[in-house]
One Martini backbone bead per residue (centre of mass of N, CA, C, O) as a GRO file, in nm:
protein
  127
    1UNK     BB    1  11.275  19.236  -3.276
    2UNK     BB    2  11.320  18.941  -3.419
    3UNK     BB    3  11.445  18.762  -3.641
    4UNK     BB    4  11.315  18.529  -3.842
    5UNK     BB    5  11.553  18.328  -3.810
    6UNK     BB    6  11.548  18.313  -3.490
    7UNK     BB    7  11.263  18.194  -3.464
    8UNK     BB    8  11.305  17.937  -3.637
    9UNK     BB    9  11.544  17.823  -3.470
   10UNK     BB   10  11.390  17.811  -3.203
   11UNK     BB   11  11.163  17.618  -3.293
   12UNK     BB   12  11.349  17.387  -3.384
   13UNK     BB   13  11.479  17.345  -3.101
   14UNK     BB   14  11.222  17.265  -2.955
   15UNK     BB   15  11.148  17.019  -3.132
   16UNK     BB   16  11.405  16.864  -3.086
   17UNK     BB   17  11.379  16.831  -2.777
   18UNK     BB   18  11.119  16.680  -2.787
   19UNK     BB   19  11.214  16.435  -2.966
   20UNK     BB   20  11.458  16.354  -2.775
   21UNK     BB   21  11.268  16.289  -2.520
   22UNK     BB   22  11.140  16.075  -2.699
   23UNK     BB   23  11.003  15.744  -2.729
   24UNK     BB   24  10.937  15.460  -2.842
   25UNK     BB   25  10.744  15.218  -2.840
   26UNK     BB   26  10.700  14.901  -2.793
   27UNK     BB   27  10.666  14.619  -2.928
   28UNK     BB   28  10.535  14.353  -2.951
   29UNK     BB   29  10.732  14.164  -2.698
   30UNK     BB   30  10.863  14.400  -2.579
   31UNK     BB   31  11.098  14.557  -2.374
   32UNK     BB   32  11.121  14.822  -2.172
   33UNK     BB   33  11.430  15.011  -2.137
   34UNK     BB   34  11.556  15.198  -1.860
   35UNK     BB   35  11.778  15.439  -1.772
   36UNK     BB   36  11.889  15.556  -1.436
   37UNK     BB   37  11.895  15.807  -1.207
   38UNK     BB   38  11.870  15.971  -0.943
   39UNK     BB   39  11.570  15.968  -0.989
   40UNK     BB   40  11.288  15.744  -1.056
   41UNK     BB   41  11.024  15.650  -1.299
   42UNK     BB   42  10.689  15.505  -1.280
   43UNK     BB   43  10.419  15.428  -1.493
   44UNK     BB   44  10.078  15.376  -1.444
   45UNK     BB   45   9.919  15.241  -1.743
   46UNK     BB   46   9.707  15.037  -1.890
   47UNK     BB   47   9.799  14.794  -1.713
   48UNK     BB   48  10.109  14.925  -1.684
   49UNK     BB   49  10.449  14.944  -1.673
   50UNK     BB   50  10.644  15.254  -1.724
   51UNK     BB   51  10.876  15.097  -1.745
   52UNK     BB   52  10.924  14.754  -1.720
   53UNK     BB   53  11.231  14.822  -1.737
   54UNK     BB   54  11.483  14.914  -1.483
   55UNK     BB   55  11.795  15.079  -1.479
   56UNK     BB   56  12.007  15.106  -1.190
   57UNK     BB   57  12.167  15.254  -0.931
   58UNK     BB   58  12.276  15.252  -0.643
   59UNK     BB   59  12.048  15.461  -0.444
   60UNK     BB   60  11.795  15.454  -0.593
   61UNK     BB   61  11.475  15.623  -0.646
   62UNK     BB   62  11.162  15.488  -0.687
   63UNK     BB   63  10.856  15.612  -0.863
   64UNK     BB   64  10.530  15.538  -0.849
   65UNK     BB   65  10.249  15.623  -1.079
   66UNK     BB   66   9.900  15.644  -1.088
   67UNK     BB   67   9.716  15.680  -1.401
   68UNK     BB   68   9.481  15.527  -1.336
   69UNK     BB   69   9.142  15.451  -1.243
   70UNK     BB   70   9.267  15.212  -1.107
   71UNK     BB   71   9.373  15.006  -0.872
   72UNK     BB   72   9.716  14.960  -0.749
   73UNK     BB   73  10.022  14.773  -0.718
   74UNK     BB   74  10.351  14.713  -0.542
   75UNK     BB   75  10.505  14.378  -0.560
   76UNK     BB   76  10.745  14.188  -0.459
   77UNK     BB   77  10.781  13.855  -0.498
   78UNK     BB   78  10.945  13.847  -0.196
   79UNK     BB   79  10.834  14.083  -0.011
   80UNK     BB   80  11.044  14.335   0.026
   81UNK     BB   81  10.808  14.508  -0.116
   82UNK     BB   82  10.516  14.720  -0.061
   83UNK     BB   83  10.211  14.852  -0.149
   84UNK     BB   84   9.945  15.002  -0.139
   85UNK     BB   85   9.687  15.113  -0.264
   86UNK     BB   86   9.667  15.287  -0.580
   87UNK     BB   87   9.546  15.562  -0.673
   88UNK     BB   88   9.493  15.815  -0.843
   89UNK     BB   89   9.802  15.977  -0.828
   90UNK     BB   90   9.945  15.791  -0.667
   91UNK     BB   91  10.240  15.706  -0.455
   92UNK     BB   92  10.551  15.504  -0.469
   93UNK     BB   93  10.856  15.441  -0.279
   94UNK     BB   94  11.197  15.311  -0.359
   95UNK     BB   95  11.509  15.208  -0.232
   96UNK     BB   96  11.811  15.101  -0.394
   97UNK     BB   97  12.116  14.933  -0.274
   98UNK     BB   98  12.115  14.648  -0.398
   99UNK     BB   99  12.223  14.448  -0.608
  100UNK     BB  100  11.984  14.343  -0.864
  101UNK     BB  101  11.675  14.171  -0.909
  102UNK     BB  102  11.332  14.323  -0.922
  103UNK     BB  103  11.034  14.168  -0.905
  104UNK     BB  104  10.707  14.274  -1.001
  105UNK     BB  105  10.352  14.338  -0.899
  106UNK     BB  106  10.004  14.321  -0.917
  107UNK     BB  107   9.778  14.196  -0.687
  108UNK     BB  108   9.507  14.273  -0.867
  109UNK     BB  109   9.705  14.235  -1.151
  110UNK     BB  110   9.926  13.986  -1.226
  111UNK     BB  111  10.002  14.059  -1.525
  112UNK     BB  112  10.144  14.288  -1.386
  113UNK     BB  113  10.483  14.366  -1.471
  114UNK     BB  114  10.831  14.406  -1.332
  115UNK     BB  115  11.165  14.557  -1.333
  116UNK     BB  116  11.454  14.588  -1.136
  117UNK     BB  117  11.790  14.694  -1.205
  118UNK     BB  118  12.091  14.663  -1.014
  119UNK     BB  119  12.395  14.808  -1.070
  120UNK     BB  120  12.698  14.776  -1.001
  121UNK     BB  121  12.917  15.043  -0.967
  122UNK     BB  122  12.698  15.275  -1.085
  123UNK     BB  123  12.603  15.131  -1.343
  124UNK     BB  124  12.430  15.174  -1.650
  125UNK     BB  125  12.203  14.960  -1.852
  126UNK     BB  126  12.030  14.798  -2.142
  127UNK     BB  127  12.143  14.483  -2.084
   0.00000   0.00000   0.00000
């Protein structure tokens, strides 16, 4: 049996890891920015893309997962990529090779918008 102190330290470590991996939701009017290495994920929930802005390195594959009960799409504003209708738990993936900003929206709910920022030189940043 482990000493009581080891058990407590183990529990504290698990709790620390849990909170280190979570981040606060943005306040009203703020944009969530997440940096990511390949692969990266965007969750569709409550008629929003989360994170709304994702900064990635060239060559990163981004996967959107619909966690809503309604069908949503992912459509780049210049139609460089677009998904079919995504039902609950459906996914859509896109690999980004060229640096730049890629704004997208849901064609069924146009107020739903997001942006992928591909930083040149493999650097990611939240700026």
